[in-house]
Coordinates of C-alpha atoms and ligand atoms in Angstrom, one line a residue:
M405 CA 0.0 0.0 0.0
K406 CA 1.2 3.5 -0.9
Q407 CA 2.4 5.4 2.2
M408 CA 2.1 9.2 2.3
Y409 CA 4.4 10.9 4.7
I410 CA 3.4 13.9 6.8
G411 CA 5.4 16.4 8.8
L412 CA 3.9 18.6 11.5
L413 CA 5.3 22.0 12.4
G414 CA 4.1 22.5 16.0
C415 CA 2.3 20.2 18.4
G416 CA 0.1 22.4 20.6
N417 CA -3.7 22.2 20.8
I418 CA -4.1 22.1 17.0
G419 CA -1.1 20.0 16.1
S420 CA -1.9 17.3 18.7
G421 CA -5.6 17.5 17.5
V422 CA -4.5 16.7 14.0
A423 CA -2.3 13.8 15.2
K424 CA -5.3 12.4 17.1
L425 CA -7.7 12.7 14.2
L426 CA -5.2 11.2 11.8
G427 CA -4.7 8.1 14.1
E428 CA -8.5 7.7 14.4
M429 CA -9.0 8.0 10.6
A430 CA -6.1 6.0 9.4
D431 CA -8.0 2.7 8.8
S432 CA -10.9 4.3 6.9
F433 CA -8.3 6.2 4.9
R434 CA -6.5 3.0 3.9
E435 CA -9.9 1.4 3.0
S436 CA -11.3 4.3 1.0
Y437 CA -8.2 5.5 -0.8
G438 CA -5.7 2.7 -0.6
I439 CA -3.2 5.2 1.1
A440 CA -1.6 4.8 4.4
P441 CA -1.0 8.3 6.0
V442 CA 2.1 8.3 8.2
I443 CA 3.4 11.1 10.4
K444 CA 7.2 11.1 10.0
A445 CA 8.3 14.0 12.1
I446 CA 6.9 16.6 14.5
L447 CA 8.7 19.8 15.1
V448 CA 8.4 21.1 18.7
R449 CA 10.1 23.7 20.8
D450 CA 10.4 21.6 23.9
L451 CA 11.2 17.9 23.8
T452 CA 10.6 17.4 27.5
K453 CA 7.1 18.7 27.6
T454 CA 4.4 16.1 28.4
R455 CA 2.3 15.2 25.3
P456 CA -1.0 13.4 25.0
D457 CA -0.7 9.6 24.6
Y458 CA -1.8 9.7 21.0
V459 CA 1.3 11.7 20.1
D460 CA 4.2 9.4 19.3
V461 CA 7.1 11.1 21.1
S462 CA 9.7 9.3 19.1
L463 CA 8.7 11.5 16.2
L464 CA 9.4 14.8 18.1
T465 CA 12.3 16.9 16.9
T466 CA 13.6 20.5 17.4
D467 CA 15.2 20.5 14.0
K468 CA 12.9 22.0 11.4
D469 CA 14.9 20.4 8.6
R470 CA 13.7 16.9 9.7
V471 CA 10.3 18.1 8.3
L472 CA 11.3 20.5 5.6
Q473 CA 14.3 18.8 4.1
D474 CA 13.1 15.2 4.2
P475 CA 12.3 14.3 0.6
E476 CA 9.9 11.6 1.7
I477 CA 7.6 14.1 3.5
G478 CA 5.1 15.3 0.9
Y479 CA 2.7 17.0 3.3
V480 CA 3.5 19.7 5.9
V481 CA 0.9 20.7 8.4
E482 CA 1.8 24.1 9.9
C483 CA 0.4 24.5 13.4
L484 CA 2.8 27.1 14.8
G485 CA 0.8 30.3 14.3
G486 CA 2.2 33.8 14.1
E487 CA 3.9 35.5 11.1
H488 CA 7.5 34.3 11.5
P489 CA 9.0 31.8 11.1
S490 CA 5.8 30.2 9.9
A491 CA 5.5 32.1 6.7
D492 CA 9.1 31.4 5.8
W493 CA 8.9 27.7 6.6
M494 CA 5.7 27.3 4.6
C495 CA 7.3 29.1 1.6
E496 CA 10.3 26.8 1.9
A497 CA 8.2 23.7 2.0
L498 CA 6.1 24.8 -0.9
R499 CA 9.1 25.6 -3.0
L500 CA 10.4 22.1 -2.3
G501 CA 7.1 20.7 -3.7
K502 CA 5.5 19.8 -0.4
H503 CA 1.8 20.5 0.0
V504 CA 1.1 22.7 2.9
I505 CA -1.9 22.7 5.2
T506 CA -2.3 25.7 7.6
A507 CA -4.7 27.5 9.9
N508 CA -2.5 30.5 10.1
K509 CA -4.6 33.5 9.0
M510 CA -1.9 36.0 10.0
A511 CA 0.9 34.5 7.9
L512 CA -1.5 33.9 5.0
A513 CA -3.0 37.4 5.0
L514 CA 0.4 39.1 5.3
H515 CA 2.3 36.8 2.8
W516 CA -0.5 35.8 0.4
Q517 CA 1.3 36.6 -2.8
E518 CA 4.6 35.1 -1.6
L519 CA 3.0 31.9 -0.4
H520 CA 1.0 31.4 -3.7
A521 CA 4.2 32.2 -5.7
A522 CA 6.1 29.6 -3.7
A523 CA 3.3 27.1 -4.3
A524 CA 3.4 27.8 -8.0
A525 CA 7.2 27.5 -8.1
G526 CA 7.2 24.1 -6.3
Q527 CA 4.1 22.8 -8.1
A528 CA 2.6 22.3 -4.7
Q529 CA -0.7 23.1 -3.2
L530 CA -1.6 25.4 -0.3
Y531 CA -4.6 24.5 1.8
Y532 CA -6.1 26.8 4.5
E533 CA -9.7 25.8 5.2
A534 CA -9.1 26.2 8.9
A535 CA -7.7 29.7 8.7
V536 CA -11.2 31.3 8.5
G537 CA -14.3 30.2 10.3
G538 CA -12.8 27.0 11.9
A539 CA -15.2 24.2 11.1
M540 CA -17.2 26.2 8.5
P541 CA -16.1 25.1 4.9
I542 CA -16.1 28.7 3.7
I543 CA -12.8 28.5 1.9
K544 CA -13.9 25.6 -0.3
M545 CA -17.3 27.2 -0.7
L546 CA -15.8 30.4 -2.1
H547 CA -13.1 28.6 -4.0
D548 CA -15.2 25.9 -5.6
S549 CA -18.8 25.8 -4.9
L550 CA -19.6 29.4 -5.6
Q551 CA -17.2 29.9 -8.5
A552 CA -20.0 30.5 -11.0
N553 CA -21.1 33.5 -8.9
R554 CA -20.1 37.1 -9.1
I555 CA -20.0 37.9 -5.4
D556 CA -20.5 41.6 -4.8
R557 CA -20.9 41.8 -1.0
L558 CA -19.7 39.8 2.0
T559 CA -20.5 40.6 5.7
A560 CA -19.2 38.3 8.4
I561 CA -18.8 37.6 12.0
I562 CA -15.4 35.9 11.9
N563 CA -14.1 36.6 15.4
G564 CA -15.6 34.3 18.0
T565 CA -14.1 36.1 21.0
T566 CA -15.7 39.4 20.3
N567 CA -19.0 37.9 19.3
Y568 CA -18.9 36.0 22.7
L569 CA -18.2 39.3 24.6
L570 CA -20.9 41.2 22.7
T571 CA -23.4 38.4 23.3
R572 CA -22.7 38.4 27.1
M573 CA -23.0 42.2 27.1
T574 CA -26.3 42.0 25.3
D575 CA -28.0 39.1 27.0
E576 CA -26.7 39.6 30.5
G577 CA -26.1 43.3 30.7
L578 CA -22.4 42.9 31.5
G579 CA -19.9 45.7 30.8
Y580 CA -17.0 45.1 28.4
R581 CA -14.4 44.7 31.2
E582 CA -16.7 42.3 33.1
A583 CA -17.4 40.2 30.0
L584 CA -13.7 40.1 29.1
T585 CA -12.6 39.0 32.6
D586 CA -15.2 36.2 32.6
A587 CA -14.2 35.1 29.1
Q588 CA -10.5 35.0 30.1
A589 CA -11.3 33.0 33.2
L590 CA -13.2 30.5 31.0
G591 CA -10.3 30.3 28.5
L592 CA -12.5 31.8 25.8
A593 CA -10.4 35.0 25.5
E594 CA -6.6 35.3 25.3
P595 CA -4.8 36.8 28.3
D596 CA -3.8 39.5 25.9
P597 CA -7.0 40.0 23.9
T598 CA -5.7 42.8 21.6
A599 CA -5.7 41.0 18.3
D600 CA -9.3 39.9 18.8
V601 CA -10.9 43.0 20.4
E602 CA -9.1 45.5 18.2
G603 CA -10.3 43.6 15.0
E604 CA -6.9 42.5 13.8
D605 CA -7.8 38.8 13.7
A606 CA -11.0 39.6 11.7
M607 CA -9.0 41.9 9.4
Y608 CA -6.6 39.0 8.5
K609 CA -9.6 36.7 7.9
L610 CA -11.4 39.3 5.8
S611 CA -8.3 39.8 3.6
I612 CA -8.4 36.0 2.9
L613 CA -12.1 35.8 2.3
S614 CA -12.2 38.9 0.0
S615 CA -9.2 37.7 -2.0
L616 CA -11.1 34.5 -2.8
A617 CA -14.6 36.0 -3.2
F618 CA -13.6 38.9 -5.4
H619 CA -10.7 37.2 -7.3
R620 CA -8.3 40.0 -6.4
H621 CA -5.8 40.1 -3.5
L622 CA -7.1 42.4 -0.8
P623 CA -4.1 43.4 1.3
V624 CA -4.7 44.1 5.0
Q625 CA -3.5 47.7 4.5
A626 CA -6.6 48.3 2.4
I627 CA -8.9 47.3 5.3
E628 CA -10.2 50.0 7.6
R629 CA -10.2 48.7 11.2
E630 CA -12.0 49.7 14.4
G631 CA -12.2 47.5 17.5
M632 CA -15.1 47.0 19.9
T633 CA -13.6 48.1 23.3
H634 CA -15.6 51.4 23.3
I635 CA -19.0 49.7 23.1
T636 CA -20.9 50.3 26.3
Q637 CA -24.1 49.1 27.9
D638 CA -25.7 52.4 26.8
D639 CA -25.0 51.5 23.1
I640 CA -26.3 48.0 23.5
R641 CA -29.5 49.2 25.1
N642 CA -30.1 52.1 22.6
A643 CA -29.5 49.7 19.7
R644 CA -32.0 47.2 21.1
E645 CA -34.6 50.0 21.6
L646 CA -34.1 51.0 18.0
G647 CA -34.4 47.4 16.7
Y648 CA -30.8 46.4 16.3
S649 CA -28.0 44.4 17.9
I650 CA -24.3 45.4 17.9
K651 CA -21.9 43.0 16.2
L652 CA -18.2 43.3 15.2
L653 CA -18.6 42.8 11.5
A654 CA -16.0 42.3 8.7
H655 CA -17.4 43.7 5.6
A656 CA -16.3 43.9 1.9
T657 CA -18.1 45.2 -1.1
Q658 CA -17.0 45.2 -4.7
T659 CA -18.0 48.6 -6.1
E660 CA -17.3 50.3 -9.4
A661 CA -14.8 52.5 -7.5
G662 CA -12.9 49.4 -6.2
M663 CA -13.2 47.3 -3.1
D664 CA -14.5 48.8 0.1
A665 CA -13.5 46.8 3.1
Y666 CA -13.7 47.4 6.8
V667 CA -13.9 45.7 10.2
S668 CA -16.0 47.7 12.7
P669 CA -18.7 47.3 15.3
M670 CA -22.1 47.9 13.6
L671 CA -25.7 48.0 14.3
V672 CA -27.4 45.0 12.7
P673 CA -31.2 44.8 12.3
L674 CA -32.6 42.3 14.8
K675 CA -34.3 40.3 12.0
H676 CA -31.0 40.0 10.0
P677 CA -29.7 36.4 10.3
L678 CA -26.3 37.8 11.6
S679 CA -28.2 39.2 14.6
S680 CA -29.0 35.7 15.8
V681 CA -25.4 34.5 15.7
K682 CA -24.6 34.2 19.4
G683 CA -21.6 33.3 21.6
A684 CA -18.4 32.2 19.9
F685 CA -20.1 31.2 16.7
N686 CA -19.1 32.6 13.3
A687 CA -21.1 33.3 10.2
V688 CA -20.5 34.6 6.7
F689 CA -23.4 36.3 4.9
L690 CA -22.8 37.0 1.2
H691 CA -24.6 38.0 -2.0
G692 CA -23.8 36.5 -5.4
H693 CA -25.5 37.3 -8.6
A694 CA -26.7 33.7 -9.1
C695 CA -27.1 32.4 -5.5
G696 CA -28.6 35.6 -4.1
D697 CA -28.3 36.0 -0.3
M698 CA -26.7 33.1 1.6
M699 CA -25.2 32.5 5.0
I700 CA -22.9 29.8 6.4
Y701 CA -22.8 29.4 10.2
G702 CA -20.6 27.3 12.5
R703 CA -17.9 27.0 15.1
G704 CA -15.1 29.4 14.3
A705 CA -12.4 28.2 16.7
G706 CA -11.3 25.5 19.1
S707 CA -9.0 22.6 18.8
A708 CA -11.5 20.0 17.4
P709 CA -13.2 22.3 14.8
T710 CA -9.8 23.6 13.6
A711 CA -8.1 20.2 13.6
G712 CA -11.1 18.8 11.8
A713 CA -10.9 21.4 9.0
M714 CA -7.1 20.8 8.7
M715 CA -7.7 17.1 8.5
S716 CA -10.2 17.5 5.6
D717 CA -7.6 19.6 3.8
L718 CA -5.1 16.8 4.3
I719 CA -7.5 14.2 3.1
N720 CA -8.3 16.4 0.0
A721 CA -4.6 16.9 -0.6
M722 CA -3.8 13.1 -0.4
R723 CA -6.9 12.2 -2.4
Q724 CA -5.9 14.6 -5.1
A725 CA -2.4 13.2 -5.2
A726 CA -3.7 9.7 -5.3
E727 CA -6.0 10.5 -8.1
E728 CA -3.2 12.5 -9.7
R729 CA -5.7 15.4 -10.0
R730 CA -4.8 18.9 -9.3
L731 CA -6.8 21.5 -7.6
S732 CA -6.5 25.0 -8.9
A733 CA -5.8 26.1 -5.4
C734 CA -2.5 27.9 -6.2
F735 CA -2.9 30.8 -8.4
E736 CA -1.2 34.1 -8.6
Q737 CA -3.6 37.0 -8.1
A738 CA -3.4 40.6 -9.1
E739 CA -3.7 43.0 -6.2
A740 CA -7.0 44.8 -5.9
P741 CA -6.4 48.3 -7.2
A742 CA -6.5 50.9 -4.4
S743 CA -10.1 51.8 -3.9
M744 CA -11.2 55.0 -5.7
L745 CA -14.1 55.2 -3.4
Q746 CA -14.2 58.7 -2.1
D747 CA -17.0 58.2 0.3
R748 CA -19.4 55.5 1.4
M749 CA -23.1 55.7 2.1
S750 CA -24.5 54.3 5.3
A751 CA -27.0 54.9 8.0
F752 CA -25.3 55.9 11.3
Y753 CA -26.0 55.5 15.0
I754 CA -24.7 58.5 16.9
R755 CA -24.7 58.6 20.8
L756 CA -24.2 62.0 22.4
A757 CA -23.9 63.3 25.9
A758 CA -25.4 66.8 25.7
Q759 CA -26.0 69.7 27.9
D760 CA -29.7 69.8 29.0
A761 CA -30.1 73.3 27.7
T762 CA -32.4 75.1 25.3
G763 CA -31.0 75.1 21.8
V764 CA -28.8 72.0 22.1
L765 CA -31.1 69.9 20.0
A766 CA -31.4 72.7 17.4
H767 CA -27.6 72.9 17.3
I768 CA -27.3 69.2 16.6
A769 CA -30.2 69.2 14.0
A770 CA -28.6 72.2 12.2
S771 CA -25.2 70.5 11.9
L772 CA -26.9 67.4 10.4
S773 CA -29.4 69.2 8.1
E774 CA -26.7 71.5 6.8
R775 CA -25.1 68.4 5.4
Q776 CA -28.3 66.8 4.1
I777 CA -28.3 64.1 6.8
G778 CA -31.8 63.0 7.6
V779 CA -32.8 61.7 11.1
K780 CA -34.7 58.4 11.1
A781 CA -35.1 58.0 14.9
L782 CA -34.1 59.9 18.0
L783 CA -33.9 58.5 21.6
Q784 CA -33.6 60.6 24.7
P785 CA -34.4 58.3 27.6
E786 CA -35.7 60.1 30.6
E787 CA -35.0 57.4 33.2
R788 CA -31.3 57.5 32.8
A789 CA -30.5 60.0 35.5
M790 CA -27.2 61.7 34.6
E791 CA -26.1 65.2 34.3
G792 CA -27.2 66.5 31.0
A793 CA -29.0 64.5 28.4
Q794 CA -28.1 61.4 26.5
I795 CA -29.3 61.7 22.9
T796 CA -29.1 58.9 20.4
I797 CA -29.7 59.5 16.8
L798 CA -30.2 57.0 14.0
T799 CA -29.7 58.7 10.6
H800 CA -31.0 57.8 7.2
P801 CA -28.3 56.6 4.8
A802 CA -26.0 59.4 4.3
S803 CA -22.5 60.2 3.1
E804 CA -20.0 58.9 5.7
K805 CA -17.8 62.0 5.1
S806 CA -20.7 64.3 5.8
V807 CA -21.7 62.4 9.0
R808 CA -18.1 62.5 10.3
A809 CA -18.0 66.2 9.4
A810 CA -21.3 67.0 11.1
V811 CA -20.2 65.2 14.3
A812 CA -16.9 67.0 14.3
A813 CA -18.7 70.3 14.0
F814 CA -20.7 69.8 17.2
D815 CA -19.8 72.4 19.8
P816 CA -17.8 70.4 22.4
H817 CA -19.2 72.7 25.2
L818 CA -22.7 71.6 24.3
V819 CA -22.2 68.1 23.0
Q820 CA -19.8 65.2 23.7
V821 CA -19.7 62.5 21.0
M822 CA -19.8 59.1 22.8
N823 CA -20.0 56.7 19.9
V824 CA -20.6 56.7 16.1
L825 CA -21.4 53.4 14.5
R826 CA -22.4 52.2 11.1
V827 CA -25.7 50.5 10.6
E828 CA -26.0 47.4 8.4
A829 CA -28.2 48.3 5.4
N830 CA -29.5 44.8 4.6
E831 CA -32.6 44.2 6.7
G832 CA -32.1 40.4 6.3
Ligands
LIG1161 N1 -9.2 34.3 18.2 C1 -10.0 33.7 17.2 C2 -11.5 34.0 17.5 C3 -9.9 32.3 17.0 O1 -11.8 34.5 18.6 O2 -12.3 33.8 16.6 C4 -9.2 31.7 15.9 O3 -9.0 32.5 14.8

């Protein structure tokens, strides 16, 4: 029986999860495809660390070349994470003709062109189903299943940590800090949550999804990014009263002026399917000219969902090699031209702390109407005892530049701007 040799770079949660699944599936793999998958070497930092019993410790090495330079190893599963040295080692493996399977969204997003060029040079394939959306097969869906569609819009919840925090804040009335401390205690948020709460993780994932959906590489530098640490209970309550939830969304649109992409907290209509995505779940909602609106939903992180997605990549890779069939997974992409979009249209949520004085509302209304910004709803709850008044405005769709200018023109002695958030246009 033909043996296919695999090398693992890293053996933490994900790497050991892959080793476990591979052990469990080896028999069915032999039966179905007539191939025996064999792990030949596992790169680790520390040889003395205790490993789960399904990891064969005789395979552990601290020498990366036992994986990268072994000509028998045809498949490299990268489970190290981070940008370097992961990106360099993946490029090296690909150039040497080894197929690479990874979940590393950071290395992929930052070295997209380089990795694809290395794959083309080595006639090898790069697989990354687990990099976005964990268990959701969104990469295969965009790459294969939806290829007959022109996708013009993609809106996604692709960071489980922030969705979990916003869900606790919404459903239990917790403040951001309280929700974060709880999530950290439960191991659901990292000790340093910056990459998640500042939208960096979602930005990397959006770069990957957009590059596939729109057939042009969308570099991370072209993505506007805003985190969610400034969202308060007041925002969540106001949004709910107006018929919305608040979600950290990753959004990309193909417009005639170029690609418009951002990660930011947004108001989502309660009847939109993304509003019902709770906890650490992920979902991608998109629109294609043939498929119309569609949404995929699932677990976006965790050892088993991620290792499962990597395993199916590995199975695909080995099956394709066995059938001597090639996926068109490696391709060189032109970079999306810098967006010529001068402005974008959106409805906005504006929360203000204002002086409780005559003329303040007129001042706010004047600044908005001068710039042709229509008001759809206005909240000024009486029961929230505070000095001054809290005013929340929901605008009609308006030019973003005009809204930012109107807000900047408020007299700071009369009005303090607490939060300005975009509102998702699709009612769902
Ligand atoms: N930190 C990520 C999230 C997990 O919270 O979704 C993996 O990308």
